[in-house]
mmCIF file of C-alpha atoms in Angstrom:
data_model
loop_
_atom_site.group_PDB
_atom_site.id
_atom_site.type_symbol
_atom_site.label_atom_id
_atom_site.label_comp_id
_atom_site.label_asym_id
_atom_site.label_seq_id
_atom_site.Cartn_x
_atom_site.Cartn_y
_atom_site.Cartn_z
ATOM 1 C CA MET A 1 -3.677 -24.951 -19.351
ATOM 2 C CA LEU A 2 -6.539 -23.129 -21.045
ATOM 3 C CA TRP A 3 -5.666 -19.545 -20.088
ATOM 4 C CA THR A 4 -3.551 -17.420 -17.788
ATOM 5 C CA LYS A 5 -4.078 -13.890 -16.600
ATOM 6 C CA LEU A 6 -1.994 -11.574 -14.441
ATOM 7 C CA PHE A 7 -4.096 -9.211 -12.325
ATOM 8 C CA THR A 8 -1.807 -6.219 -11.828
ATOM 9 C CA GLU A 9 -3.974 -3.123 -11.831
ATOM 10 C CA PHE A 10 -7.433 -2.552 -10.496
ATOM 11 C CA PRO A 11 -9.477 0.632 -10.953
ATOM 12 C CA ASP A 12 -9.132 3.298 -8.261
ATOM 13 C CA CYS A 13 -6.400 1.566 -6.265
ATOM 14 C CA ASN A 14 -2.636 1.256 -6.626
ATOM 15 C CA ASN A 15 -2.112 -0.709 -3.415
ATOM 16 C CA THR A 16 -1.100 -4.341 -2.998
ATOM 17 C CA PHE A 17 -3.936 -6.856 -3.118
ATOM 18 C CA ASN A 18 -3.525 -9.910 -0.861
ATOM 19 C CA CYS A 19 -5.222 -12.952 -2.362
ATOM 20 C CA ASN A 20 -6.645 -15.179 0.390
ATOM 21 C CA THR A 21 -8.919 -17.591 -1.500
ATOM 22 C CA ILE A 22 -9.121 -19.099 -4.984
ATOM 23 C CA LEU A 23 -11.982 -21.501 -5.704
ATOM 24 C CA GLU A 24 -13.023 -23.202 -8.941
ATOM 25 C CA THR A 25 -16.632 -22.553 -9.928
ATOM 26 C CA ASN A 26 -19.148 -24.799 -11.725
ATOM 27 C CA ASP A 27 -18.733 -22.876 -14.992
ATOM 28 C CA GLY A 28 -15.000 -23.700 -15.188
ATOM 29 C CA GLY A 29 -13.935 -20.306 -13.927
ATOM 30 C CA PHE A 30 -12.658 -19.129 -10.587
ATOM 31 C CA VAL A 31 -13.648 -16.862 -7.748
ATOM 32 C CA ILE A 32 -10.756 -15.028 -6.082
ATOM 33 C CA GLY A 33 -11.122 -13.135 -2.824
ATOM 34 C CA GLY A 34 -8.815 -11.175 -0.593
ATOM 35 C CA ASP A 35 -8.041 -7.870 1.025
ATOM 36 C CA VAL A 36 -6.037 -4.712 0.509
ATOM 37 C CA ASP A 37 -4.469 -2.429 3.092
ATOM 38 C CA TYR A 38 -5.723 1.088 2.386
ATOM 39 C CA TYR A 39 -4.128 4.286 3.729
ATOM 40 C CA VAL A 40 -5.640 7.725 3.204
ATOM 41 C CA TRP A 41 -5.271 11.242 4.643
ATOM 42 C CA ASP A 42 -8.425 12.372 6.487
ATOM 43 C CA THR A 43 -8.565 16.106 5.719
ATOM 44 C CA LEU A 44 -11.396 16.732 8.173
ATOM 45 C CA ASN A 45 -9.564 15.310 11.204
ATOM 46 C CA GLU A 46 -6.070 15.931 9.772
ATOM 47 C CA GLU A 47 -4.769 12.418 10.406
ATOM 48 C CA TRP A 48 -3.799 9.295 8.487
ATOM 49 C CA ASP A 49 -6.484 6.599 8.467
ATOM 50 C CA TYR A 50 -6.021 2.891 7.887
ATOM 51 C CA SER A 51 -8.637 0.401 6.786
ATOM 52 C CA GLN A 52 -8.602 -3.052 5.314
ATOM 53 C CA ARG A 53 -10.857 -3.462 2.292
ATOM 54 C CA LEU A 54 -12.085 -6.606 0.588
ATOM 55 C CA PHE A 55 -12.113 -7.506 -3.094
ATOM 56 C CA LEU A 56 -13.734 -10.243 -5.148
ATOM 57 C CA ILE A 57 -12.855 -11.355 -8.690
ATOM 58 C CA LYS A 58 -15.009 -13.813 -10.677
ATOM 59 C CA THR A 59 -13.696 -15.307 -13.921
ATOM 60 C CA ASP A 60 -15.418 -17.504 -16.464
ATOM 61 C CA SER A 61 -13.799 -20.510 -18.170
ATOM 62 C CA LEU A 62 -12.047 -18.217 -20.678
ATOM 63 C CA GLY A 63 -10.545 -15.925 -18.045
ATOM 64 C CA ASN A 64 -12.949 -13.025 -18.574
ATOM 65 C CA ASP A 65 -13.324 -11.333 -15.234
ATOM 66 C CA THR A 66 -15.473 -9.090 -13.104
ATOM 67 C CA LEU A 67 -13.842 -7.204 -10.247
ATOM 68 C CA VAL A 68 -15.767 -6.032 -7.212
ATOM 69 C CA ASN A 69 -13.499 -3.721 -5.221
ATOM 70 C CA ASN A 70 -15.931 -1.163 -3.896
ATOM 71 C CA ILE A 71 -16.650 -3.099 -0.710
ATOM 72 C CA LEU A 72 -16.251 -0.419 1.950
ATOM 73 C CA PRO A 73 -14.424 -1.142 5.187
ATOM 74 C CA TYR A 74 -16.465 -1.867 8.256
ATOM 75 C CA GLN A 75 -14.058 0.128 10.378
ATOM 76 C CA THR A 76 -11.446 2.811 9.799
ATOM 77 C CA GLN A 77 -8.767 3.509 12.372
ATOM 78 C CA PRO A 78 -6.468 6.514 12.603
ATOM 79 C CA ILE A 79 -2.752 5.799 12.569
ATOM 80 C CA THR A 80 -1.504 7.230 15.853
ATOM 81 C CA LYS A 81 1.973 5.719 16.288
ATOM 82 C CA PHE A 82 4.672 7.160 14.052
ATOM 83 C CA GLU A 83 7.816 5.292 15.122
ATOM 84 C CA LEU A 84 9.753 5.519 11.851
ATOM 85 C CA HIS A 85 12.069 8.538 12.048
ATOM 86 C CA CYS A 86 12.335 10.364 8.694
ATOM 87 C CA TYR A 87 14.876 13.185 8.455
ATOM 88 C CA PRO A 88 15.375 15.936 7.550
ATOM 89 C CA ASN A 89 11.722 16.804 7.780
ATOM 90 C CA PRO A 90 10.642 18.775 5.779
ATOM 91 C CA ALA A 91 12.826 17.380 3.004
ATOM 92 C CA VAL A 92 13.934 18.428 -0.465
ATOM 93 C CA ASN A 93 15.083 15.846 -3.061
ATOM 94 C CA GLU A 94 15.882 13.155 -0.453
ATOM 95 C CA PHE A 95 15.394 12.037 3.125
ATOM 96 C CA HIS A 96 16.851 9.342 5.356
ATOM 97 C CA VAL A 97 15.457 6.650 7.640
ATOM 98 C CA ASP A 98 17.308 4.555 10.199
ATOM 99 C CA ILE A 99 16.741 0.848 9.643
ATOM 100 C CA THR A 100 17.912 -1.219 12.633
ATOM 101 C CA ASP A 101 19.198 -4.783 12.649
ATOM 102 C CA LYS A 102 16.041 -5.625 14.611
ATOM 103 C CA THR A 103 13.946 -4.348 11.707
ATOM 104 C CA GLY A 104 16.052 -6.140 9.091
ATOM 105 C CA ASP A 105 15.628 -5.895 5.325
ATOM 106 C CA ASP A 106 12.265 -4.372 4.470
ATOM 107 C CA VAL A 107 10.323 -2.487 1.804
ATOM 108 C CA LEU A 108 9.743 1.226 2.366
ATOM 109 C CA GLU A 109 6.484 2.515 0.886
ATOM 110 C CA ILE A 110 5.468 6.153 0.435
ATOM 111 C CA TYR A 111 1.745 6.926 0.207
ATOM 112 C CA TYR A 112 0.130 10.044 -1.252
ATOM 113 C CA THR A 113 -2.780 11.517 0.741
ATOM 114 C CA ASN A 114 -5.370 9.682 -1.394
ATOM 115 C CA GLY A 115 -3.879 6.294 -0.437
ATOM 116 C CA THR A 116 -1.910 5.718 -3.650
ATOM 117 C CA ILE A 117 1.568 4.209 -3.301
ATOM 118 C CA VAL A 118 3.913 6.636 -5.084
ATOM 119 C CA HIS A 119 7.282 5.080 -4.197
ATOM 120 C CA GLU A 120 8.609 1.669 -3.116
ATOM 121 C CA GLN A 121 12.187 0.869 -2.229
ATOM 122 C CA THR A 122 14.018 -2.015 -0.576
ATOM 123 C CA VAL A 123 15.894 -0.877 2.532
ATOM 124 C CA ILE A 124 18.545 -2.639 4.616
ATOM 125 C CA PRO A 125 19.832 -2.125 8.184
ATOM 126 C CA GLY A 126 21.782 1.095 8.650
ATOM 127 C CA GLU A 127 20.917 4.515 7.302
ATOM 128 C CA SER A 128 18.895 4.415 4.089
ATOM 129 C CA ARG A 129 18.723 7.304 1.635
ATOM 130 C CA ILE A 130 15.363 7.785 -0.075
ATOM 131 C CA ASP A 131 15.331 9.743 -3.356
ATOM 132 C CA ILE A 132 12.156 11.840 -3.590
ATOM 133 C CA CYS A 133 13.002 14.112 -6.545
ATOM 134 C CA GLU A 134 9.961 12.897 -8.502
ATOM 135 C CA LEU A 135 7.415 13.542 -5.724
ATOM 136 C CA LYS A 136 5.163 16.587 -5.401
ATOM 137 C CA PRO A 137 5.703 18.962 -2.447
ATOM 138 C CA VAL A 138 3.079 17.762 0.074
ATOM 139 C CA MET A 139 2.903 15.518 3.136
ATOM 140 C CA TYR A 140 3.235 11.746 2.693
ATOM 141 C CA LEU A 141 2.799 8.654 4.832
ATOM 142 C CA VAL A 142 5.905 6.452 5.027
ATOM 143 C CA ARG A 143 5.550 2.769 5.933
ATOM 144 C CA LEU A 144 7.918 -0.152 6.415
ATOM 145 C CA ARG A 145 5.858 -2.980 4.914
ATOM 146 C CA ASN A 146 7.138 -5.970 6.897
ATOM 147 C CA SER A 147 7.799 -4.169 10.186
ATOM 148 C CA GLY A 148 4.507 -2.259 10.236
ATOM 149 C CA LEU A 149 6.240 0.978 11.282
ATOM 150 C CA PHE A 150 4.887 4.345 10.121
ATOM 151 C CA GLY A 151 6.398 7.783 9.656
ATOM 152 C CA LYS A 152 5.450 11.067 8.021
ATOM 153 C CA ILE A 153 7.480 13.214 5.657
ATOM 154 C CA VAL A 154 6.777 16.679 4.281
ATOM 155 C CA ILE A 155 8.359 17.376 0.912
ATOM 156 C CA GLU A 156 9.044 20.986 -0.025
#
């Protein structure tokens, strides 16, 4: 092995990058491509928007890289179904969500209005308590990663 590199943080995005393709290039490096789920609050229409964005990383034989992550989405869709019940709402210091056996173990993600993930927590069936003491008092998007369910929470 000549080199290893862990890509953990990319400029302007704290979301999870899904790597779909890794190809070796003629110069001994690699090209890595994939997508990222991007959630952001649309202040004009006052709704949560979802888009899937693409990224491309090119490395040389020594692992030096160039990241292209400013590929804009071809389509943005508002999130209209909020099936994850968050209570009490508004909340102070903590809130709860009901995780059913049908949903199973999952990862709860909380997104700030600019699309940044500000909290992640593993949740299991039954009532789950979410500690939000460290979060600013605004509205957030709540998502169950594996189930694809969304909710909203206002923190006071």
